[in-house]
Structure formats: C-alpha cells, structure tokens
Amino acid sequence: MNPLRSATLLLIALAAPATAQETLRPYVAEYELLRASAPEGRTTITLEKNESGDWQLSSHTRSTQGLAALTGLDVKEISTFRLTPDGLACLHYRHRLTGLRKRERQVECGSEEIISRDHRGEYRFPAQAHVLDRQIVSLALARDLAAGRKNELTYPVVDRERLEPQRYRALGEETVTVPAGTLRAIKVERLRQNSDRTTVTWFGVEQGLVPVRIVQSDDGEGFELRLVSLKR
C-alpha cells in the first residue's frame, strides 16, 4: 500500500479533552509525511461541529514530492459522528482517493444495521452501540488516555469488509522532537495478531493528547507522520 494513502487512513489526529466527559474542542492540525526519512506529503486534519450539532473530522493528504507527487495522489476522508454520555458513535464515513488510481468507500452506521461499501462490494453488519470508523477510533483512544485508562484498550471498528475489535496498549511517557517542538508524549502501540505491520503513536501531553508523531513499519517499508502546527 502506498505510504501516503496508508498514512491518511491510520492518522491519529484528535484533540482530546482533559476528561472523557468534556466537550470536544475544534482544531486544525498540520502534519508532514516522510518516507525513508524524506518528505513526501502534507496532511491537514480539521475537527469541527456541524450545523446539525454532530461532529465532523476531516483529513486531506496531499502529495508534494517524490513518486506520489508525480501521480497526483490525493486523499480525503470525512467522518461524521455523535458524542454521547457513553462515548462516540459513528454516523457516516467517506473516503476518496484520486490520482493514478481512483477509489471511494463509505460507511453508514444506522440504527438497525451498519453498511460498508467499496469498489469490491457491499458489506452489512448488525447495528451495535458505539461502533467507530477507522478515523474516530483515534479520538476514542485519546479520550480514554485522558481519563487515565492506560491498560489494554479495545474498540469495535468498521473498516471495509470487517467489523472487529482493534486493540491498543500504552507504553509510558517519552520525549519526542518534531517540527512543532520537543514535546512530552504518551507512547501507544496497536496490537495485531499474525501481522508484521507495527504502528506506534505518540500523543502530546501538553497538546491535549493530539498525536504528535506516528511511525508505521510493514515488511521493510513504512512512513512517519510528524506534527508541524496545531491551531484551536
């Protein structure tokens, strides 16, 4: 999978509140994308409340250098979700990839069933409470870290043809250096079975647990995302 596309799909870029019950805070975060330590693209993440009172998380990744730029690779994602006293709930998810290849997919989280569609087909699942899409799982994770839950964390996530648990584990606090500065962060790894892929995220302690760095490695290839700026 192209690292620019993979980075966008896995980006964890949410401004978590100080406690799990606090309202979310709108923000705009800018990231740089690197492959083999060389710059390849930029990602902008926006969290805002829409006119209906629900929340929207939007990401836009643009290729700026290398082969990705030559192919015009561009990725946009939009997650619409609801914040309830019991947690987050997916409403809609949209993903669009353009460039050398074009791909679209979407998720509808209804009251009776969950429908996921991509270029390969349509997948239906029984409705269940607090299902997340692949973007907003990051917000649920950041909110749990803010609430002091730092053991193994598990969330039901719908992604293409699967609705299954995703597991994470906090590894403690570290200091990381990114374009936004030298920052204190909580290191978190995603737990996978039967996979060589590793994903590690550092959540900035003084940035409201916005992820400040993400590193993914997959069979010798991978990418890195580093926070450039954060505006509220």
PDB file of C-alpha atoms in Angstrom:
ATOM      1  CA  MET A   1       0.000   0.000   0.000  1.00  0.00           C
ATOM      2  CA  ASN A   2       1.297   3.466  -0.880  1.00  0.00           C
ATOM      3  CA  PRO A   3       2.568   5.121   2.338  1.00  0.00           C
ATOM      4  CA  LEU A   4       0.766   8.390   1.568  1.00  0.00           C
ATOM      5  CA  ARG A   5      -2.559   6.583   1.415  1.00  0.00           C
ATOM      6  CA  SER A   6      -1.744   4.377   4.391  1.00  0.00           C
ATOM      7  CA  ALA A   7      -0.719   7.364   6.472  1.00  0.00           C
ATOM      8  CA  THR A   8      -4.018   9.096   5.852  1.00  0.00           C
ATOM      9  CA  LEU A   9      -6.021   6.017   6.745  1.00  0.00           C
ATOM     10  CA  LEU A  10      -4.166   5.495  10.007  1.00  0.00           C
ATOM     11  CA  LEU A  11      -3.577   9.062  11.075  1.00  0.00           C
ATOM     12  CA  ILE A  12      -4.484   9.650  14.703  1.00  0.00           C
ATOM     13  CA  ALA A  13      -5.008  13.398  14.961  1.00  0.00           C
ATOM     14  CA  LEU A  14      -7.580  14.223  17.622  1.00  0.00           C
ATOM     15  CA  ALA A  15      -7.524  16.898  20.306  1.00  0.00           C
ATOM     16  CA  ALA A  16      -8.770  15.011  23.359  1.00  0.00           C
ATOM     17  CA  PRO A  17     -10.361  16.898  26.251  1.00  0.00           C
ATOM     18  CA  ALA A  18      -8.948  16.823  29.764  1.00  0.00           C
ATOM     19  CA  THR A  19     -11.650  14.409  30.913  1.00  0.00           C
ATOM     20  CA  ALA A  20     -13.752  11.932  28.981  1.00  0.00           C
ATOM     21  CA  GLN A  21     -16.967  13.871  29.651  1.00  0.00           C
ATOM     22  CA  GLU A  22     -15.738  17.301  28.467  1.00  0.00           C
ATOM     23  CA  THR A  23     -16.932  18.583  25.146  1.00  0.00           C
ATOM     24  CA  LEU A  24     -14.582  18.318  22.182  1.00  0.00           C
ATOM     25  CA  ARG A  25     -12.520  21.315  21.104  1.00  0.00           C
ATOM     26  CA  PRO A  26     -12.394  22.255  17.406  1.00  0.00           C
ATOM     27  CA  TYR A  27      -8.889  22.441  15.929  1.00  0.00           C
ATOM     28  CA  VAL A  28      -6.757  22.351  12.788  1.00  0.00           C
ATOM     29  CA  ALA A  29      -3.540  20.279  12.792  1.00  0.00           C
ATOM     30  CA  GLU A  30      -0.844  20.155  10.111  1.00  0.00           C
ATOM     31  CA  TYR A  31       1.467  17.153   9.642  1.00  0.00           C
ATOM     32  CA  GLU A  32       4.401  16.319   7.409  1.00  0.00           C
ATOM     33  CA  LEU A  33       4.646  12.862   5.870  1.00  0.00           C
ATOM     34  CA  LEU A  34       8.033  11.193   5.415  1.00  0.00           C
ATOM     35  CA  ARG A  35       9.118   8.004   3.704  1.00  0.00           C
ATOM     36  CA  ALA A  36      12.664   6.715   4.215  1.00  0.00           C
ATOM     37  CA  SER A  37      13.259   9.940   6.192  1.00  0.00           C
ATOM     38  CA  ALA A  38      12.471  12.074   3.104  1.00  0.00           C
ATOM     39  CA  PRO A  39       9.455  14.444   2.897  1.00  0.00           C
ATOM     40  CA  GLU A  40       6.665  13.151   0.663  1.00  0.00           C
ATOM     41  CA  GLY A  41       3.428  14.943   1.573  1.00  0.00           C
ATOM     42  CA  ARG A  42       1.345  17.041   3.947  1.00  0.00           C
ATOM     43  CA  THR A  43      -1.841  16.265   5.865  1.00  0.00           C
ATOM     44  CA  THR A  44      -4.380  18.705   7.287  1.00  0.00           C
ATOM     45  CA  ILE A  45      -6.809  17.470   9.953  1.00  0.00           C
ATOM     46  CA  THR A  46      -9.850  19.530  10.982  1.00  0.00           C
ATOM     47  CA  LEU A  47     -12.233  18.782  13.860  1.00  0.00           C
ATOM     48  CA  GLU A  48     -15.413  20.864  13.981  1.00  0.00           C
ATOM     49  CA  LYS A  49     -19.062  20.802  14.969  1.00  0.00           C
ATOM     50  CA  ASN A  50     -21.541  20.899  12.083  1.00  0.00           C
ATOM     51  CA  GLU A  51     -24.869  22.693  11.768  1.00  0.00           C
ATOM     52  CA  SER A  52     -26.864  19.678  12.995  1.00  0.00           C
ATOM     53  CA  GLY A  53     -24.897  19.566  16.253  1.00  0.00           C
ATOM     54  CA  ASP A  54     -22.902  16.470  15.325  1.00  0.00           C
ATOM     55  CA  TRP A  55     -19.102  16.422  14.981  1.00  0.00           C
ATOM     56  CA  GLN A  56     -17.029  16.124  11.828  1.00  0.00           C
ATOM     57  CA  LEU A  57     -13.423  15.026  11.466  1.00  0.00           C
ATOM     58  CA  SER A  58     -11.927  15.786   8.047  1.00  0.00           C
ATOM     59  CA  SER A  59      -8.496  14.922   6.695  1.00  0.00           C
ATOM     60  CA  HIS A  60      -6.802  15.941   3.459  1.00  0.00           C
ATOM     61  CA  THR A  61      -3.464  14.435   2.456  1.00  0.00           C
ATOM     62  CA  ARG A  62      -1.606  15.958  -0.480  1.00  0.00           C
ATOM     63  CA  SER A  63       1.447  14.518  -2.195  1.00  0.00           C
ATOM     64  CA  THR A  64       4.162  17.160  -2.615  1.00  0.00           C
ATOM     65  CA  GLN A  65       7.338  15.283  -3.558  1.00  0.00           C
ATOM     66  CA  GLY A  66       8.561  12.010  -4.993  1.00  0.00           C
ATOM     67  CA  LEU A  67       6.585   9.435  -6.963  1.00  0.00           C
ATOM     68  CA  ALA A  68       3.377  10.246  -5.087  1.00  0.00           C
ATOM     69  CA  ALA A  69       3.519  13.826  -6.369  1.00  0.00           C
ATOM     70  CA  LEU A  70       4.127  12.629  -9.937  1.00  0.00           C
ATOM     71  CA  THR A  71       0.972  10.518  -9.802  1.00  0.00           C
ATOM     72  CA  GLY A  72      -1.056  13.321  -8.230  1.00  0.00           C
ATOM     73  CA  LEU A  73      -2.060  11.225  -5.244  1.00  0.00           C
ATOM     74  CA  ASP A  74      -4.658  12.985  -3.095  1.00  0.00           C
ATOM     75  CA  VAL A  75      -6.704  11.502  -0.232  1.00  0.00           C
ATOM     76  CA  LYS A  76      -9.741  12.966   1.519  1.00  0.00           C
ATOM     77  CA  GLU A  77     -11.664  11.487   4.428  1.00  0.00           C
ATOM     78  CA  ILE A  78     -14.706  12.761   6.311  1.00  0.00           C
ATOM     79  CA  SER A  79     -16.100  11.174   9.486  1.00  0.00           C
ATOM     80  CA  THR A  80     -19.381  12.381  10.977  1.00  0.00           C
ATOM     81  CA  PHE A  81     -20.042  11.165  14.496  1.00  0.00           C
ATOM     82  CA  ARG A  82     -22.025  11.857  17.642  1.00  0.00           C
ATOM     83  CA  LEU A  83     -20.704  12.443  21.145  1.00  0.00           C
ATOM     84  CA  THR A  84     -22.945  10.842  23.789  1.00  0.00           C
ATOM     85  CA  PRO A  85     -22.616  10.469  27.574  1.00  0.00           C
ATOM     86  CA  ASP A  86     -21.446   6.888  26.926  1.00  0.00           C
ATOM     87  CA  GLY A  87     -18.885   7.663  24.244  1.00  0.00           C
ATOM     88  CA  LEU A  88     -18.554   8.209  20.498  1.00  0.00           C
ATOM     89  CA  ALA A  89     -20.873   6.816  17.834  1.00  0.00           C
ATOM     90  CA  CYS A  90     -20.184   6.617  14.094  1.00  0.00           C
ATOM     91  CA  LEU A  91     -22.805   8.166  11.787  1.00  0.00           C
ATOM     92  CA  HIS A  92     -21.132   8.390   8.344  1.00  0.00           C
ATOM     93  CA  TYR A  93     -17.675   7.890   6.890  1.00  0.00           C
ATOM     94  CA  ARG A  94     -16.412   8.835   3.414  1.00  0.00           C
ATOM     95  CA  HIS A  95     -13.034   8.134   1.810  1.00  0.00           C
ATOM     96  CA  ARG A  96     -11.876   9.288  -1.618  1.00  0.00           C
ATOM     97  CA  LEU A  97      -8.533   8.569  -3.305  1.00  0.00           C
ATOM     98  CA  THR A  98      -7.610  10.301  -6.566  1.00  0.00           C
ATOM     99  CA  GLY A  99      -4.513  10.298  -8.733  1.00  0.00           C
ATOM    100  CA  LEU A 100      -3.155   7.428 -10.807  1.00  0.00           C
ATOM    101  CA  ARG A 101      -5.871   5.287  -9.226  1.00  0.00           C
ATOM    102  CA  LYS A 102      -9.311   6.368  -8.053  1.00  0.00           C
ATOM    103  CA  ARG A 103     -11.044   4.703  -5.125  1.00  0.00           C
ATOM    104  CA  GLU A 104     -14.049   5.565  -2.996  1.00  0.00           C
ATOM    105  CA  ARG A 105     -15.634   3.915   0.010  1.00  0.00           C
ATOM    106  CA  GLN A 106     -18.192   4.768   2.622  1.00  0.00           C
ATOM    107  CA  VAL A 107     -19.783   3.586   5.846  1.00  0.00           C
ATOM    108  CA  GLU A 108     -23.314   4.221   7.127  1.00  0.00           C
ATOM    109  CA  CYS A 109     -23.892   3.449  10.799  1.00  0.00           C
ATOM    110  CA  GLY A 110     -27.666   3.081  11.069  1.00  0.00           C
ATOM    111  CA  SER A 111     -29.915   2.191  13.971  1.00  0.00           C
ATOM    112  CA  GLU A 112     -30.702  -1.249  12.514  1.00  0.00           C
ATOM    113  CA  GLU A 113     -27.583  -2.136  10.528  1.00  0.00           C
ATOM    114  CA  ILE A 114     -24.137  -0.908   9.511  1.00  0.00           C
ATOM    115  CA  ILE A 115     -23.375  -0.805   5.771  1.00  0.00           C
ATOM    116  CA  SER A 116     -19.839  -0.565   4.387  1.00  0.00           C
ATOM    117  CA  ARG A 117     -19.216  -0.136   0.648  1.00  0.00           C
ATOM    118  CA  ASP A 118     -16.103  -0.031  -1.526  1.00  0.00           C
ATOM    119  CA  HIS A 119     -15.150  -0.871  -5.124  1.00  0.00           C
ATOM    120  CA  ARG A 120     -15.258  -4.582  -4.302  1.00  0.00           C
ATOM    121  CA  GLY A 121     -18.768  -4.736  -2.892  1.00  0.00           C
ATOM    122  CA  GLU A 122     -21.159  -4.059  -0.040  1.00  0.00           C
ATOM    123  CA  TYR A 123     -20.898  -5.472   3.481  1.00  0.00           C
ATOM    124  CA  ARG A 124     -23.660  -5.441   6.111  1.00  0.00           C
ATOM    125  CA  PHE A 125     -23.406  -5.905   9.873  1.00  0.00           C
ATOM    126  CA  PRO A 126     -25.975  -5.838  12.697  1.00  0.00           C
ATOM    127  CA  ALA A 127     -26.124  -2.487  14.452  1.00  0.00           C
ATOM    128  CA  GLN A 128     -24.395  -2.202  17.818  1.00  0.00           C
ATOM    129  CA  ALA A 129     -23.715   0.644  20.200  1.00  0.00           C
ATOM    130  CA  HIS A 130     -20.593   2.804  19.899  1.00  0.00           C
ATOM    131  CA  VAL A 131     -19.158   1.344  16.702  1.00  0.00           C
ATOM    132  CA  LEU A 132     -16.356   3.564  15.370  1.00  0.00           C
ATOM    133  CA  ASP A 133     -14.972   4.154  11.905  1.00  0.00           C
ATOM    134  CA  ARG A 134     -11.242   3.959  11.243  1.00  0.00           C
ATOM    135  CA  GLN A 135     -10.711   7.689  11.826  1.00  0.00           C
ATOM    136  CA  ILE A 136     -12.655   8.320  15.023  1.00  0.00           C
ATOM    137  CA  VAL A 137     -11.209   5.303  16.819  1.00  0.00           C
ATOM    138  CA  SER A 138      -8.284   7.637  17.448  1.00  0.00           C
ATOM    139  CA  LEU A 139     -10.484  10.092  19.313  1.00  0.00           C
ATOM    140  CA  ALA A 140     -11.893   7.325  21.499  1.00  0.00           C
ATOM    141  CA  LEU A 141      -8.341   6.231  22.282  1.00  0.00           C
ATOM    142  CA  ALA A 142      -7.166   9.758  23.142  1.00  0.00           C
ATOM    143  CA  ARG A 143     -10.195  10.344  25.388  1.00  0.00           C
ATOM    144  CA  ASP A 144      -9.538   7.116  27.294  1.00  0.00           C
ATOM    145  CA  LEU A 145      -5.902   8.071  27.786  1.00  0.00           C
ATOM    146  CA  ALA A 146      -7.037  11.473  29.083  1.00  0.00           C
ATOM    147  CA  ALA A 147      -9.329   9.695  31.555  1.00  0.00           C
ATOM    148  CA  GLY A 148      -6.380   7.680  32.885  1.00  0.00           C
ATOM    149  CA  ARG A 149      -7.168   4.362  31.200  1.00  0.00           C
ATOM    150  CA  LYS A 150      -3.739   3.094  30.183  1.00  0.00           C
ATOM    151  CA  ASN A 151      -4.020  -0.675  30.154  1.00  0.00           C
ATOM    152  CA  GLU A 152      -5.085  -2.536  27.016  1.00  0.00           C
ATOM    153  CA  LEU A 153      -7.825  -0.586  25.209  1.00  0.00           C
ATOM    154  CA  THR A 154     -10.237  -2.201  22.737  1.00  0.00           C
ATOM    155  CA  TYR A 155     -12.750  -0.627  20.332  1.00  0.00           C
ATOM    156  CA  PRO A 156     -15.236  -2.063  17.786  1.00  0.00           C
ATOM    157  CA  VAL A 157     -14.235  -0.612  14.398  1.00  0.00           C
ATOM    158  CA  VAL A 158     -15.864  -0.989  10.986  1.00  0.00           C
ATOM    159  CA  ASP A 159     -13.410  -0.941   8.077  1.00  0.00           C
ATOM    160  CA  ARG A 160     -14.290  -2.227   4.610  1.00  0.00           C
ATOM    161  CA  GLU A 161     -15.450  -5.838   4.898  1.00  0.00           C
ATOM    162  CA  ARG A 162     -14.735  -6.154   8.610  1.00  0.00           C
ATOM    163  CA  LEU A 163     -16.297  -5.076  11.879  1.00  0.00           C
ATOM    164  CA  GLU A 164     -13.893  -6.250  14.549  1.00  0.00           C
ATOM    165  CA  PRO A 165     -12.075  -5.162  17.719  1.00  0.00           C
ATOM    166  CA  GLN A 166      -8.919  -3.066  17.468  1.00  0.00           C
ATOM    167  CA  ARG A 167      -6.573  -3.310  20.459  1.00  0.00           C
ATOM    168  CA  TYR A 168      -4.038  -0.796  21.776  1.00  0.00           C
ATOM    169  CA  ARG A 169      -1.579  -0.603  24.671  1.00  0.00           C
ATOM    170  CA  ALA A 170       0.028   2.439  26.331  1.00  0.00           C
ATOM    171  CA  LEU A 171       3.795   2.090  26.860  1.00  0.00           C
ATOM    172  CA  GLY A 172       4.508   5.136  29.030  1.00  0.00           C
ATOM    173  CA  GLU A 173       5.736   8.683  28.577  1.00  0.00           C
ATOM    174  CA  GLU A 174       8.602   9.768  26.312  1.00  0.00           C
ATOM    175  CA  THR A 175      10.002  12.980  24.825  1.00  0.00           C
ATOM    176  CA  VAL A 176       9.832  13.343  21.038  1.00  0.00           C
ATOM    177  CA  THR A 177      11.170  16.009  18.687  1.00  0.00           C
ATOM    178  CA  VAL A 178       9.009  17.048  15.728  1.00  0.00           C
ATOM    179  CA  PRO A 179       8.707  20.274  13.681  1.00  0.00           C
ATOM    180  CA  ALA A 180       6.262  21.612  16.298  1.00  0.00           C
ATOM    181  CA  GLY A 181       8.952  21.281  19.002  1.00  0.00           C
ATOM    182  CA  THR A 182      10.330  18.893  21.629  1.00  0.00           C
ATOM    183  CA  LEU A 183       7.257  17.512  23.358  1.00  0.00           C
ATOM    184  CA  ARG A 184       6.239  15.181  26.176  1.00  0.00           C
ATOM    185  CA  ALA A 185       4.111  12.365  24.819  1.00  0.00           C
ATOM    186  CA  ILE A 186       2.406   9.092  25.765  1.00  0.00           C
ATOM    187  CA  LYS A 187       3.599   6.252  23.552  1.00  0.00           C
ATOM    188  CA  VAL A 188       0.887   3.844  22.337  1.00  0.00           C
ATOM    189  CA  GLU A 189       1.185   0.776  20.127  1.00  0.00           C
ATOM    190  CA  ARG A 190      -1.521  -1.023  18.195  1.00  0.00           C
ATOM    191  CA  LEU A 191      -1.679  -4.733  18.974  1.00  0.00           C
ATOM    192  CA  ARG A 192      -2.057  -7.051  15.966  1.00  0.00           C
ATOM    193  CA  GLN A 193      -2.055 -10.806  15.569  1.00  0.00           C
ATOM    194  CA  ASN A 194      -0.462 -12.639  12.646  1.00  0.00           C
ATOM    195  CA  SER A 195       0.851  -9.434  11.063  1.00  0.00           C
ATOM    196  CA  ASP A 196       4.306  -7.913  10.560  1.00  0.00           C
ATOM    197  CA  ARG A 197       2.841  -4.413  10.489  1.00  0.00           C
ATOM    198  CA  THR A 198       3.618  -2.219  13.502  1.00  0.00           C
ATOM    199  CA  THR A 199       2.061   1.145  14.322  1.00  0.00           C
ATOM    200  CA  VAL A 200       3.257   3.362  17.170  1.00  0.00           C
ATOM    201  CA  THR A 201       1.731   6.731  18.076  1.00  0.00           C
ATOM    202  CA  TRP A 202       2.947   9.429  20.462  1.00  0.00           C
ATOM    203  CA  PHE A 203       0.132  11.553  21.995  1.00  0.00           C
ATOM    204  CA  GLY A 204       1.282  15.031  23.075  1.00  0.00           C
ATOM    205  CA  VAL A 205       0.684  15.556  26.796  1.00  0.00           C
ATOM    206  CA  GLU A 206       0.577  19.356  26.621  1.00  0.00           C
ATOM    207  CA  GLN A 207      -1.237  19.390  23.268  1.00  0.00           C
ATOM    208  CA  GLY A 208      -4.451  17.893  24.657  1.00  0.00           C
ATOM    209  CA  LEU A 209      -3.334  14.404  23.564  1.00  0.00           C
ATOM    210  CA  VAL A 210      -3.152  15.291  19.912  1.00  0.00           C
ATOM    211  CA  PRO A 211      -0.872  12.709  18.272  1.00  0.00           C
ATOM    212  CA  VAL A 212       2.455  14.394  17.597  1.00  0.00           C
ATOM    213  CA  ARG A 213       4.223  11.511  15.860  1.00  0.00           C
ATOM    214  CA  ILE A 214       3.178   8.262  14.162  1.00  0.00           C
ATOM    215  CA  VAL A 215       5.529   5.597  12.819  1.00  0.00           C
ATOM    216  CA  GLN A 216       4.355   2.576  10.832  1.00  0.00           C
ATOM    217  CA  SER A 217       6.523  -0.233   9.517  1.00  0.00           C
ATOM    218  CA  ASP A 218       5.316  -3.032   7.256  1.00  0.00           C
ATOM    219  CA  ASP A 219       7.711  -5.628   5.849  1.00  0.00           C
ATOM    220  CA  GLY A 220      10.592  -3.205   5.439  1.00  0.00           C
ATOM    221  CA  GLU A 221       8.513  -0.268   4.228  1.00  0.00           C
ATOM    222  CA  GLY A 222       6.620   2.379   6.113  1.00  0.00           C
ATOM    223  CA  PHE A 223       6.065   6.029   6.842  1.00  0.00           C
ATOM    224  CA  GLU A 224       6.325   8.652   9.541  1.00  0.00           C
ATOM    225  CA  LEU A 225       3.947  11.497  10.386  1.00  0.00           C
ATOM    226  CA  ARG A 226       5.168  14.466  12.458  1.00  0.00           C
ATOM    227  CA  LEU A 227       3.173  17.371  13.834  1.00  0.00           C
ATOM    228  CA  VAL A 228       4.025  20.754  12.302  1.00  0.00           C
ATOM    229  CA  SER A 229       1.394  23.017  13.883  1.00  0.00           C
ATOM    230  CA  LEU A 230      -1.820  22.971  15.897  1.00  0.00           C
ATOM    231  CA  LYS A 231      -4.450  25.740  15.922  1.00  0.00           C
ATOM    232  CA  ARG A 232      -7.604  25.911  18.059  1.00  0.00           C
TER     233      ARG A 232
END
